[in-house]
Coordinates of C-alpha atoms and ligand atoms in Angstrom, one line a residue:
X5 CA 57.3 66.1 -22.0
X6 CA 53.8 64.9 -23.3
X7 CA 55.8 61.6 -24.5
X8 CA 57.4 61.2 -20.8
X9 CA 54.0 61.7 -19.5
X10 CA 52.4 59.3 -21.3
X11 CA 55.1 56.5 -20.4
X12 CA 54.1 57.2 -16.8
X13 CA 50.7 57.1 -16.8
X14 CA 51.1 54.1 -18.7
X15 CA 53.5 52.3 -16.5
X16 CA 51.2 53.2 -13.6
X17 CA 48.5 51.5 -15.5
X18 CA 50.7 48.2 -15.7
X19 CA 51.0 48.7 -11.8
X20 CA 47.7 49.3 -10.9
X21 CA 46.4 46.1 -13.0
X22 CA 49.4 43.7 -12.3
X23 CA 48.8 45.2 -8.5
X24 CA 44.8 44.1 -8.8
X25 CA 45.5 41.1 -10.4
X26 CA 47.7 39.7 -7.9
X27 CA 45.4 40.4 -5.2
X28 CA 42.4 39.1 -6.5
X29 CA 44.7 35.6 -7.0
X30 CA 45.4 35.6 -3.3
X31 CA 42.1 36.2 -2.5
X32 CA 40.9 33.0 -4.5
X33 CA 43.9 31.1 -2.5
X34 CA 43.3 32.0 0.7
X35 CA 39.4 31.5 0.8
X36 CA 38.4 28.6 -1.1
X37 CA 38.0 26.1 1.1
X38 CA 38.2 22.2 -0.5
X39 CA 37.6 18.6 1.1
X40 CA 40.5 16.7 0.6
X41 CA 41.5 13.2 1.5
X42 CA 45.4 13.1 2.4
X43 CA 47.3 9.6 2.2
X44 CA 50.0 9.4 4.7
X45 CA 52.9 7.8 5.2
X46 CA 51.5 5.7 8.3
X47 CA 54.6 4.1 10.0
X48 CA 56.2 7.4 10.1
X49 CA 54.8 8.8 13.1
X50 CA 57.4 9.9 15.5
X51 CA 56.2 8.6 18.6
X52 CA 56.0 11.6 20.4
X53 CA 52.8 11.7 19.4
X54 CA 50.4 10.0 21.7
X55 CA 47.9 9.1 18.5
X56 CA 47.8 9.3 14.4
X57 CA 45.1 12.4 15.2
X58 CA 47.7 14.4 17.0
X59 CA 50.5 13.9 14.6
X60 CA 47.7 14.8 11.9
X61 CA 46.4 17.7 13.3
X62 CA 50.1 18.9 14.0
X63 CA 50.2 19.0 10.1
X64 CA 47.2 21.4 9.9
X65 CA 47.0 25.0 10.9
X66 CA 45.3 25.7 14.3
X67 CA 41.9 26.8 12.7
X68 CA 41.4 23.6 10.4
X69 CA 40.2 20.7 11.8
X70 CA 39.5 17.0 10.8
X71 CA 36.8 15.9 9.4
X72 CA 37.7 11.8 9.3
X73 CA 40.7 9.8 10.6
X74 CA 41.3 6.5 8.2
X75 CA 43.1 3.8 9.6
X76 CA 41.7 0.3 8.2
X77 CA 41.0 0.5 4.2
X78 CA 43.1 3.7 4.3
X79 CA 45.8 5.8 6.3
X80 CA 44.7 9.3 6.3
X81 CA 42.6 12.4 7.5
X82 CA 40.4 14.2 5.4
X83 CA 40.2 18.1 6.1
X84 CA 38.6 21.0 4.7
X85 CA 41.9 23.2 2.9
X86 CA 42.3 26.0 1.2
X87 CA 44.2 25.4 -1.9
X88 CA 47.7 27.2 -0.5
X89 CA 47.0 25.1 2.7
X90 CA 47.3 22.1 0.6
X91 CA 49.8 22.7 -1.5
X92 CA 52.5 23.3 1.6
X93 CA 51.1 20.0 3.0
X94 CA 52.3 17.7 0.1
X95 CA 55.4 19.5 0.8
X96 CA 56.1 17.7 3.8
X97 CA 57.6 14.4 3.4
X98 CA 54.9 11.6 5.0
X99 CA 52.1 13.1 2.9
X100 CA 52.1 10.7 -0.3
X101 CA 49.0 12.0 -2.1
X102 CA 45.7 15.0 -1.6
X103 CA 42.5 13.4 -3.3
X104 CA 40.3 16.7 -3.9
X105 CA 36.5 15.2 -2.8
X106 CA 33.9 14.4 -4.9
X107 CA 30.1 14.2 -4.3
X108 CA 28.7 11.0 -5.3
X109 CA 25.3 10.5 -6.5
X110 CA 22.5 7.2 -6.3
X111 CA 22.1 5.1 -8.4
X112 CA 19.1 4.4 -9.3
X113 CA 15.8 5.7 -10.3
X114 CA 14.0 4.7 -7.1
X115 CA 13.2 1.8 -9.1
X116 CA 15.8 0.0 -10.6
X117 CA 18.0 -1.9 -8.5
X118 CA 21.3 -3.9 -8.6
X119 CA 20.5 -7.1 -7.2
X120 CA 17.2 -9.0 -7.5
X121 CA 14.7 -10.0 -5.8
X122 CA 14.2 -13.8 -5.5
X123 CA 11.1 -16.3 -4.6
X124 CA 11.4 -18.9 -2.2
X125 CA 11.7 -22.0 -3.9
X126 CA 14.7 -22.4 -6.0
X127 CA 17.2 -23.3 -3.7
X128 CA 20.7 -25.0 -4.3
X129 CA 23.5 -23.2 -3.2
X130 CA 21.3 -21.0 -1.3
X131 CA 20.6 -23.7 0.9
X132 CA 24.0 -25.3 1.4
X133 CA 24.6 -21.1 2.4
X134 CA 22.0 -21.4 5.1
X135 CA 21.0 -18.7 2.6
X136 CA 23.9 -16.4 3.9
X137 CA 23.4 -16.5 7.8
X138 CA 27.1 -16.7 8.4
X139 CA 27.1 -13.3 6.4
X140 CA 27.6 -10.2 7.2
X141 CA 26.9 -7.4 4.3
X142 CA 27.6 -3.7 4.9
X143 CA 25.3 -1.6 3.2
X144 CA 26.6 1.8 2.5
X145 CA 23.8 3.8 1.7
X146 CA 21.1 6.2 2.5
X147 CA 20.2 4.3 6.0
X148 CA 17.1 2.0 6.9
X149 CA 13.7 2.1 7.7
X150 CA 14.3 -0.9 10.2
X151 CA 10.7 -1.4 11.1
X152 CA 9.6 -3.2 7.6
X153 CA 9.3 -6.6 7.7
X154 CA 12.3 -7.4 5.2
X155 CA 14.3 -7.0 8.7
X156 CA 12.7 -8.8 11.3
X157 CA 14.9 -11.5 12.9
X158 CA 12.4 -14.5 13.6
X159 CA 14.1 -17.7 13.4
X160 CA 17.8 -16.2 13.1
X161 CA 20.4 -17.6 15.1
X162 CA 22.8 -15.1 17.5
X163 CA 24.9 -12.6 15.8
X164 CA 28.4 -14.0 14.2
X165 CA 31.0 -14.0 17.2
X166 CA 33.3 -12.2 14.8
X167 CA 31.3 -8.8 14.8
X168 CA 32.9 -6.2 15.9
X169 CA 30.5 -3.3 15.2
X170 CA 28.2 -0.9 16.6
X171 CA 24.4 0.2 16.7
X172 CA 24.4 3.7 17.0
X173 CA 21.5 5.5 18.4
X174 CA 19.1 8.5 18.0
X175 CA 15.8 9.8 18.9
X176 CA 14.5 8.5 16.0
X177 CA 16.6 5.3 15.9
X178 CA 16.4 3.8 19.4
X179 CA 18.1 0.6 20.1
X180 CA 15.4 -1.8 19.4
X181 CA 15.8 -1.2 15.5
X182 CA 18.8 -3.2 15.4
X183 CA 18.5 -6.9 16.0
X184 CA 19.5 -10.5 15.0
X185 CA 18.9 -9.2 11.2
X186 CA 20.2 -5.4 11.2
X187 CA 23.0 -6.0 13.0
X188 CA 25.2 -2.8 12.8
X189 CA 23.9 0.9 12.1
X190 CA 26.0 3.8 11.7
X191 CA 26.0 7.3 9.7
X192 CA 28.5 9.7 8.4
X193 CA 28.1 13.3 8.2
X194 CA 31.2 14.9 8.9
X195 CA 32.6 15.4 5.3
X196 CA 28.8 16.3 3.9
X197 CA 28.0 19.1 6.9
X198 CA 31.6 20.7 6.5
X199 CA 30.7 21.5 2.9
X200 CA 26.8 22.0 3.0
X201 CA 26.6 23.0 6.9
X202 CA 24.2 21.6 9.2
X203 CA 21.9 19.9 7.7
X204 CA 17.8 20.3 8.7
X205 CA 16.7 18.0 10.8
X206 CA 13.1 18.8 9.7
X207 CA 13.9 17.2 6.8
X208 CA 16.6 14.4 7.1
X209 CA 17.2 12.3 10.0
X210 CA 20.8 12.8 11.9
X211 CA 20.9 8.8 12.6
X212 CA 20.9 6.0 10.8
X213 CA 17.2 5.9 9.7
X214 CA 16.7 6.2 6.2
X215 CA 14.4 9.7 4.8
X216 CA 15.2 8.9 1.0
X217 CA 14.4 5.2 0.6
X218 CA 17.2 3.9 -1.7
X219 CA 19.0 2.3 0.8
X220 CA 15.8 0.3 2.6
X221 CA 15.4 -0.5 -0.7
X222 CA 19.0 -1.7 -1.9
X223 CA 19.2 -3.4 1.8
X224 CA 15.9 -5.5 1.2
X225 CA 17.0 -6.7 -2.1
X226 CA 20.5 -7.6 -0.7
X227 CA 18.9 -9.3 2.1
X228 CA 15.5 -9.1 3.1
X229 CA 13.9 -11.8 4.6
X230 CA 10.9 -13.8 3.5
X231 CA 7.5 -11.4 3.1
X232 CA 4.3 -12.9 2.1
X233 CA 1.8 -11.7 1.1
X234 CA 3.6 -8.9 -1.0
X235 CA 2.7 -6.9 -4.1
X236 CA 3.0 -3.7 -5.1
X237 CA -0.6 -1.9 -6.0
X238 CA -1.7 -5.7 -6.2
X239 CA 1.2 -6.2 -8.8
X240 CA 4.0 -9.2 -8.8
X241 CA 2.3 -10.8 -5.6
X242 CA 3.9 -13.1 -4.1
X243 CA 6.7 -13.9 -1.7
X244 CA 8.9 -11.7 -1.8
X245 CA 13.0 -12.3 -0.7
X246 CA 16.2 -10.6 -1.1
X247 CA 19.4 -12.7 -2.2
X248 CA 20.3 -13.6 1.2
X249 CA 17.9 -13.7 3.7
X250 CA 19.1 -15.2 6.5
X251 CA 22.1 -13.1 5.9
X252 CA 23.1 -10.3 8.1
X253 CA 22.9 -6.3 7.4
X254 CA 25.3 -3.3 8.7
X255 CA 23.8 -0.3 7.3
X256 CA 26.1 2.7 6.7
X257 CA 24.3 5.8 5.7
X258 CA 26.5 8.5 3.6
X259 CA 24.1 9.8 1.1
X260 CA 22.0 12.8 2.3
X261 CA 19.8 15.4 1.0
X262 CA 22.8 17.1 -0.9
X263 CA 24.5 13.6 -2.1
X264 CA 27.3 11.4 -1.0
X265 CA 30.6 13.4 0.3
X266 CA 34.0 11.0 -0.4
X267 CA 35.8 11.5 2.7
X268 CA 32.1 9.7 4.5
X269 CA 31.9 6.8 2.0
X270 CA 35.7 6.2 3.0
X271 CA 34.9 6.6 6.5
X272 CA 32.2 3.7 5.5
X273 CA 34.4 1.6 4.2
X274 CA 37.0 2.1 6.8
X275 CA 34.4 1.4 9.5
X276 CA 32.5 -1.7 8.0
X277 CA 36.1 -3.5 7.4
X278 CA 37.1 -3.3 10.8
X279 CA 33.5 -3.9 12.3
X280 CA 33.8 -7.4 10.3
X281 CA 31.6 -7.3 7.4
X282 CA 32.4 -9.8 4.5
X283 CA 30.4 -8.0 1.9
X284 CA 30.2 -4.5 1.2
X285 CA 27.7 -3.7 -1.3
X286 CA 27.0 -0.2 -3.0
X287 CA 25.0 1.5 -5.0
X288 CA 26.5 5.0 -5.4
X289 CA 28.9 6.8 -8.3
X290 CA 30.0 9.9 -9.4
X291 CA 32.6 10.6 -12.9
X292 CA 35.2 8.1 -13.7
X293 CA 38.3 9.2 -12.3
X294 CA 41.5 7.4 -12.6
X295 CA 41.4 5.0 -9.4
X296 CA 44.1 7.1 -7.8
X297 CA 42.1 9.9 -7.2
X298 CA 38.5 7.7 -6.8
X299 CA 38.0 7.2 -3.0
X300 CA 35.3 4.7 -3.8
X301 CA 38.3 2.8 -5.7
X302 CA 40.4 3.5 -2.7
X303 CA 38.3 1.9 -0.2
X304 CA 37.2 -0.7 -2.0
X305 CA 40.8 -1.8 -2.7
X306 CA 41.6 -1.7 1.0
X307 CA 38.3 -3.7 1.6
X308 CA 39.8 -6.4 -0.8
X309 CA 42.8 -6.5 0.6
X310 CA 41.5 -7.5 4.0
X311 CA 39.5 -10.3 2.4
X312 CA 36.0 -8.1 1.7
X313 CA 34.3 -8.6 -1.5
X314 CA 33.2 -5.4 -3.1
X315 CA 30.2 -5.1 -4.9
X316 CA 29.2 -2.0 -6.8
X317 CA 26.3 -0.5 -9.2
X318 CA 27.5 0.0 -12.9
X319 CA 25.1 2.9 -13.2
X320 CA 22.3 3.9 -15.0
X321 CA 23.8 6.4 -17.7
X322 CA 22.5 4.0 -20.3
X323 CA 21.8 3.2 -23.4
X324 CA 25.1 5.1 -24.8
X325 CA 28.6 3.5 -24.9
X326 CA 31.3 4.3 -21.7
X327 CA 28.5 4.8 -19.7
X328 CA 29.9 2.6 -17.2
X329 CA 31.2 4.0 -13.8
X330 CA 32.6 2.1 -10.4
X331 CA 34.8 0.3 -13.1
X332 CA 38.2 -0.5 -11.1
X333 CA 39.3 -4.3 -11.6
X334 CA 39.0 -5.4 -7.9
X335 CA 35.2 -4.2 -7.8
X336 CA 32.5 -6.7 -8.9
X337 CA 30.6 -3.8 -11.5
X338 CA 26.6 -4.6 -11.8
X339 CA 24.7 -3.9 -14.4
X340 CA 20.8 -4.2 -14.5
X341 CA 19.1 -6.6 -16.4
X342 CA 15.1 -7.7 -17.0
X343 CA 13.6 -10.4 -15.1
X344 CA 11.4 -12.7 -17.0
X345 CA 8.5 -11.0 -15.4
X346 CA 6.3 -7.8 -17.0
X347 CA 3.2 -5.8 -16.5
X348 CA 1.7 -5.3 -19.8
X349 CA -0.9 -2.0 -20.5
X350 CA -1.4 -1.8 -23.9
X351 CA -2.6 1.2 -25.8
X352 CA -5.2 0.4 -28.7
X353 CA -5.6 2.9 -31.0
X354 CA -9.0 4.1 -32.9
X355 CA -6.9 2.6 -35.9
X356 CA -7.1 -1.0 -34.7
X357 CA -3.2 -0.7 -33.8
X358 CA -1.8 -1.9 -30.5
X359 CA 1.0 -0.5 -29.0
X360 CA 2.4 -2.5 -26.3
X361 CA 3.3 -0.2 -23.1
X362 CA 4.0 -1.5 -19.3
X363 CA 2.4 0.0 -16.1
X364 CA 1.7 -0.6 -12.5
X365 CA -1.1 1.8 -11.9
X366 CA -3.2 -0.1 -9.3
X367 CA -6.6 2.3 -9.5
X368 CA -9.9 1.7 -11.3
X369 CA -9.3 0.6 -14.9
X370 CA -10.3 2.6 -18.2
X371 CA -12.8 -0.1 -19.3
X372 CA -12.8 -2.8 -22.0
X373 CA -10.7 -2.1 -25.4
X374 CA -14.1 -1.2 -26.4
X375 CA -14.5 2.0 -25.0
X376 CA -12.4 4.8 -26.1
X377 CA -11.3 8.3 -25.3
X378 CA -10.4 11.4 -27.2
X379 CA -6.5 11.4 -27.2
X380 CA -4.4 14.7 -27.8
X381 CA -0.5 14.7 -27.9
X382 CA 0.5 17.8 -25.4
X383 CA 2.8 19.0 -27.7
X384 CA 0.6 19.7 -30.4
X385 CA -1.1 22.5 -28.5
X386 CA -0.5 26.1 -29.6
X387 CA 2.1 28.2 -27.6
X388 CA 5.0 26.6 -25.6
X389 CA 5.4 23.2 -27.6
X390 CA 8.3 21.8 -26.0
X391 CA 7.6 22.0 -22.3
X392 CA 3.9 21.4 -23.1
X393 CA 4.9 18.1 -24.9
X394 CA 7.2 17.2 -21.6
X395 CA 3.9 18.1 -19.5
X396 CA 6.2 20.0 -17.4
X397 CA 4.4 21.6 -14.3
X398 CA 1.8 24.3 -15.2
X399 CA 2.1 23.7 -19.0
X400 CA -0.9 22.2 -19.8
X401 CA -4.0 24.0 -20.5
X402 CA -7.1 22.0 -19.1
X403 CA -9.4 23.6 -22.0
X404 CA -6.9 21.0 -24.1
X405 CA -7.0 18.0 -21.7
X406 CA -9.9 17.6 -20.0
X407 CA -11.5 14.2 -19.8
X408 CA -8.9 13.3 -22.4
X409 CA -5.8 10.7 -23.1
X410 CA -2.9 13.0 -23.1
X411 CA 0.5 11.9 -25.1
X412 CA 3.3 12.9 -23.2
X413 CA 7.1 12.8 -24.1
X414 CA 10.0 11.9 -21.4
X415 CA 12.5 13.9 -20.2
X416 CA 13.3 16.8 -17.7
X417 CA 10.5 16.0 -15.3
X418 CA 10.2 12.5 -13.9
X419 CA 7.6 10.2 -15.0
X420 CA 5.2 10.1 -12.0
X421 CA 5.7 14.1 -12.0
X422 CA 4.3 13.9 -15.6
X423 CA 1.0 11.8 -14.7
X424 CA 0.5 14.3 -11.6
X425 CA 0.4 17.3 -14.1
X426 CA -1.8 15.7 -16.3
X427 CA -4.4 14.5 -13.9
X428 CA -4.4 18.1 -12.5
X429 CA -5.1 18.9 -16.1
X430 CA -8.4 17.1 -16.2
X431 CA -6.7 14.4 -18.5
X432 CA -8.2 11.3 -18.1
X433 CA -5.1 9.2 -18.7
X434 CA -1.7 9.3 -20.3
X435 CA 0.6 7.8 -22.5
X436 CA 4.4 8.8 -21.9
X437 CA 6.7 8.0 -24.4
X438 CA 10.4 7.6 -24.9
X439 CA 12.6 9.7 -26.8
X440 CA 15.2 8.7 -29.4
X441 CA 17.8 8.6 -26.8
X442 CA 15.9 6.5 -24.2
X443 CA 14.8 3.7 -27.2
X444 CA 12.3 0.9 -26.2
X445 CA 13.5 0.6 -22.7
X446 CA 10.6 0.4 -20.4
X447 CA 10.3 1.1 -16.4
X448 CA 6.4 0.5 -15.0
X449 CA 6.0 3.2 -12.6
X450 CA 3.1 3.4 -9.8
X451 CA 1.1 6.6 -11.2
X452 CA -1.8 8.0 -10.2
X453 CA -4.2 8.1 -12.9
X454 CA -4.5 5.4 -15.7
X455 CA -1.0 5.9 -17.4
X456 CA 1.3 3.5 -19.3
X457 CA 4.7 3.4 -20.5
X458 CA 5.6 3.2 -24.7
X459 CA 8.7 3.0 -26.5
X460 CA 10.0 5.7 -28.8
X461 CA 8.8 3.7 -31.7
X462 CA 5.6 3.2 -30.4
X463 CA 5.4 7.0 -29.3
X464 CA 5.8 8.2 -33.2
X465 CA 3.3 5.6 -33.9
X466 CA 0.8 7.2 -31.6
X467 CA 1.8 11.3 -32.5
X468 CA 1.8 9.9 -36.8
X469 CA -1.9 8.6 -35.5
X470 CA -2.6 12.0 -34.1
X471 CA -1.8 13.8 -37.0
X472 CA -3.3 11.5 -39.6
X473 CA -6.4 12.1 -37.8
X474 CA -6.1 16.1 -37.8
X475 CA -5.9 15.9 -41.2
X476 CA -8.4 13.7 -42.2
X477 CA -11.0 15.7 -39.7
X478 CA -11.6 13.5 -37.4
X479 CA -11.5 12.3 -34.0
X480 CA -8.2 10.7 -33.0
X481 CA -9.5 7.9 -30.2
X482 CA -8.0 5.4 -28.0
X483 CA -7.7 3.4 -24.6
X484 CA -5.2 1.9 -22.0
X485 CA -5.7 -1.9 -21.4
X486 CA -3.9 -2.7 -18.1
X487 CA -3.4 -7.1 -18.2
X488 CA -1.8 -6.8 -14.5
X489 CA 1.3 -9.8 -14.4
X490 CA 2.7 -11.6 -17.3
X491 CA 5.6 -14.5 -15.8
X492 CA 7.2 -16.4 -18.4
X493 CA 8.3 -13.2 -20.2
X494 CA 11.0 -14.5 -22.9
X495 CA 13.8 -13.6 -24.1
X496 CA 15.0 -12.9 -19.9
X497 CA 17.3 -11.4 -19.2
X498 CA 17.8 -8.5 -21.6
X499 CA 20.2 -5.7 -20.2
X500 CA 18.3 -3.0 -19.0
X501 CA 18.0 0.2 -21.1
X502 CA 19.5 2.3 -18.5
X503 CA 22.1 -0.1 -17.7
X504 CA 25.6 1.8 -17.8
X505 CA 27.3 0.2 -20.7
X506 CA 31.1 -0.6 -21.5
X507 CA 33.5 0.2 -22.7
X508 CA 35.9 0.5 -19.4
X509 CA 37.2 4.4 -19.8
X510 CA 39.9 3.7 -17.2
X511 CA 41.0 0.2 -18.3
X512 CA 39.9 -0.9 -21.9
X513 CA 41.3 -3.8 -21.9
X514 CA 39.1 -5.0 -18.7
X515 CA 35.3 -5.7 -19.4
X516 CA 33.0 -4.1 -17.5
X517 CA 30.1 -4.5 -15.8
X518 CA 31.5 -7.9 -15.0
X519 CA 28.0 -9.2 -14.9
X520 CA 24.2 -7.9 -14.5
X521 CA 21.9 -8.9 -12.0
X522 CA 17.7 -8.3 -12.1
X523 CA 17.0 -4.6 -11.9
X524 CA 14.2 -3.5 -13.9
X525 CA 10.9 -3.2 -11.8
X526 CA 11.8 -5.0 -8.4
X527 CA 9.3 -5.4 -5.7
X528 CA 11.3 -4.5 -2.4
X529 CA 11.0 -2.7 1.1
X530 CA 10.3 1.1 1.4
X531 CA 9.9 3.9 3.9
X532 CA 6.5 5.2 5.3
X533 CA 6.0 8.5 3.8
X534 CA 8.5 8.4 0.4
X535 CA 7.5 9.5 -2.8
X536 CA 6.3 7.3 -5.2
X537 CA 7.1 3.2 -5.2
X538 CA 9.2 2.7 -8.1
X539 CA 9.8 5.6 -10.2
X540 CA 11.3 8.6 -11.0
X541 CA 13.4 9.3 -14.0
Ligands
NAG602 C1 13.9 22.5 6.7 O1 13.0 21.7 6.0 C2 11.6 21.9 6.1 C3 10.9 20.8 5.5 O2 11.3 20.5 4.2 C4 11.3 23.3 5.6 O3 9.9 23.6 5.7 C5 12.2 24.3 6.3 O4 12.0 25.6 5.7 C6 13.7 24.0 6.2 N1 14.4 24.8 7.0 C7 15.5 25.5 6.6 C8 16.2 26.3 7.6 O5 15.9 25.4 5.5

């Protein structure tokens, strides 16, 4: 009896587990919902069907709808599914392939940018190009601030009679920002507010107009027109010109608060081929993939095949090897590289030692080398070293700081963060120095105190100063000596520190980045009300 029993109650255990087990697995089918992008067989449509959206939406079930149609780089629908949903739909025979979405991110620190920005008088193929007016480069991005003078159309002649495409408008983006110049404008939110919901308005524009500034930036560089007199802070002044300027712009904004959603950057790239583009130029990755699941690959290939040349950042995951990303063979991969321009701030220490740094801050200088300041490293403050030495938000104590140079290490925060923390501090200034993994790679950032960039080396110099001084009693000293614009830098170009390096994880045996182009510290158009000019991490 008790052995009978037992077998029971155990077998009833088996049930009751194997029962749960299977039910909570069915609960993860049915719910999940998923952005994927679905290939189809395009010919196949029986022709009762009036369009390719009917016949795709007779695939779906009655509650799903579509977010995209594809029918230029790409012959497809993308549609939110939940995983048993899209496992009975590669059942049927003119689905050929489900790419699950991924969300892409910038590239870029704010700063860096893919393509440089040029002065006015070399010329050469340029001018044979009629510096790109026949041109028409798509720009898929986060939008435009139309109003900066990069995009005025003065002197341009009438739009190319093979342009096809459209200039959407919004409240905020009325018909007038499109002209001779920006030629097309369009945005894609479909894929990004079926994951994320609506987005807020308060804070992102639902139009073409760009609330981020990457992609006024990007455009500008690509294309902007002649500015003069431009500087930034009173820094590299001068005339300032994207690659093409005469060329024109179709701006197609995919990247929102929450990132870049696949199934809208292949909506971009389906749009921008059949509006007539020639050029599509991005600056936007996510993890390498292989290329038949990388809708970025995927539209790009489509874009070749109709006789568009693809142009895509490398990334900046650099200095460390198979970094690279947006590495298929048919995309033109971009690395970043110096130009022979820099903006020198030097730190001279109570030792007699310089330590070279870089910096754009545009305020009130320190003084001669002469006069120096007491100079702590954050992280040698009792309590909370590590976030102390990042000068992470709150974590410095203005007993410590005040009226003082404050070291500072990279990392977590970004830099301009960093110099806001200390000058809330009471800190006078700061140093902010790289870490092992960042090397000697220097961005000059716009801050807003006296501040200047060092190299790792040059940050142990500074901390071994510190110490020395501790030991020996007394008072560790120094001063930031800003020397504005050096030209003539040499050796130009170097590749950028953050420049995304090889080797090619998808295809070893093809190099990539293919080539780099000037993207360390480039002077280009921005938004009103954005952040900081040229920084972040
Ligand atoms: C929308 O963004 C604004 C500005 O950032 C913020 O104040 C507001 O709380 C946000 N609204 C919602 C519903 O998240």
């Amino acid at each position: 009896m008790s052995s009978s029993s037992t077998f029971l109650l155990l077998f009833f255990i088996l049930l009751l587990s194997s029962s749960s087990f299977s039910l909570s697995a069915n609960v993860d089918n049915d719910h999940t919902l998923k952005t994927y992008v679905v290939k189809v067989h395009y010919d196949a449509k029986p022709s009762i069907f009036p369009t390719h959206k009917h016949w795709y939406e007779s695939s779906l079930s009655s509650s799903t709808s579509l977010i995209h149609t594809y029918d230029t780089v790409f012959h497809g629908f993308s549609a939110r599914l939940t995983s048993s949903e899209a496992q009975q739909l590669k059942t049927l025979p003119h689905i050929i392939a489900l790419i699950p979405e991924q969300v892409r991110h910038l590239h870029t620190t704010r700063s860096p940018q893919f393509l440089g920005l040029k002065t006015s008088d070399s010329a050469g193929l340029l001018k044979e190009s009629d510096f790109g007016s026949d041109l028409v480069i798509a720009v898929i991005d986060t939008g435009i601030w139309p109003e900066r003078q990069s995009f005025n159309d003065r002197d341009l002649g009438p739009v190319p009679a093979k342009w096809k495409g459209q200039c959407v408008t919004a409240k905020d983006f009325p018909s007038s920002s499109c002209n001779r110049k920006v030629i097309g404008a369009r945005f894609f939110c479909q894929g990004y507010e079926s994951t994320n919901g609506k987005m807020n308005e308060t804070s992102e524009f639902r139009s073409p107009r760009d609330s981020d500034g990457h992609g006024t930036h990007t455009a500008s560089i690509v294309a902007g027109r002649y500015v003069f007199p431009a500087s930034t802070l009173g820094y590299a002044r001068g005339l300032a010109s994207g690659m093409a300027p005469k060329a024109r712009l179709s701006v197609y904004k995919v990247c929102w608060n929450a990132g870049c959603y696949d199934s809208d950057i292949l909506a971009a790239f389906d749009s921008a081929v059949s509006d007539g583009v020639d050029v599509v130029s991005l600056s936007v990755g996510g993890v390498v993939v292989p290329y038949y699941l990388d809708a970025i690959a995927i539209g790009a290939f489509g874009a070749s095949d109709h006789g568009v040349f693809v142009s895509a950042s490398a990334g900046n995951g650099g200095p460390g090897g198979l970094t690279v990303t947006n590495v298929a063979p048919w995309v033109t991969s971009v690395g970043a590289g110096t130009i022979d321009r820099d903006f020198p701030a030097d730190v001279h220490l109570g030792n007699g030692k310089i330590v070279p740094g870089v910096s754009v801050y545009g305020g009130p200088g320190l003084g001669g080398p002469e006069k120096k300041y007491s100079l702590v490293y954050a992280g040698s403050e009792e309590g909370d070293g590590y976030s102390a030495s990042l000068c992470l938000e709150g974590s410095l104590d203005p007993k410590y700081v005040e009226g003082k140079l404050v070291l500072c290490d990279r990392g977590i925060n970004s830099r301009a963060a960093k110099g806001e923390v200390v000058k809330k501090a009471g800190g006078i200034g700061m140093i902010l120095a790289n870490g092992v993994f960042d090397g000697e790679g220097l961005v000059a950032d716009c801050h807003l105190l006296p501040a200047t960039a060092v190299g790792a080396s040059g940050g142990d110099e500074i901390r071994k100063y510190i110490s020395d001084a501790e030991k020996a009693k007394s008072p560790a000293i120094a001063t930031i000596v800003f020397k504005g614009t050096r030209v003539n830098v040499k050796p130009a170009p170097v590749v950028a520190s953050f420049s995304a390096r090889g080797p090619n994880p998808e295809s070893p045996e093809i190099l990539k980045p293919d080539v780099i182009a000037p993207g360390l510290n480039i002077l280009a158009a921005w938004p009103d009300k954005v952040g900081t000019i040229w920084g972040s991490f």
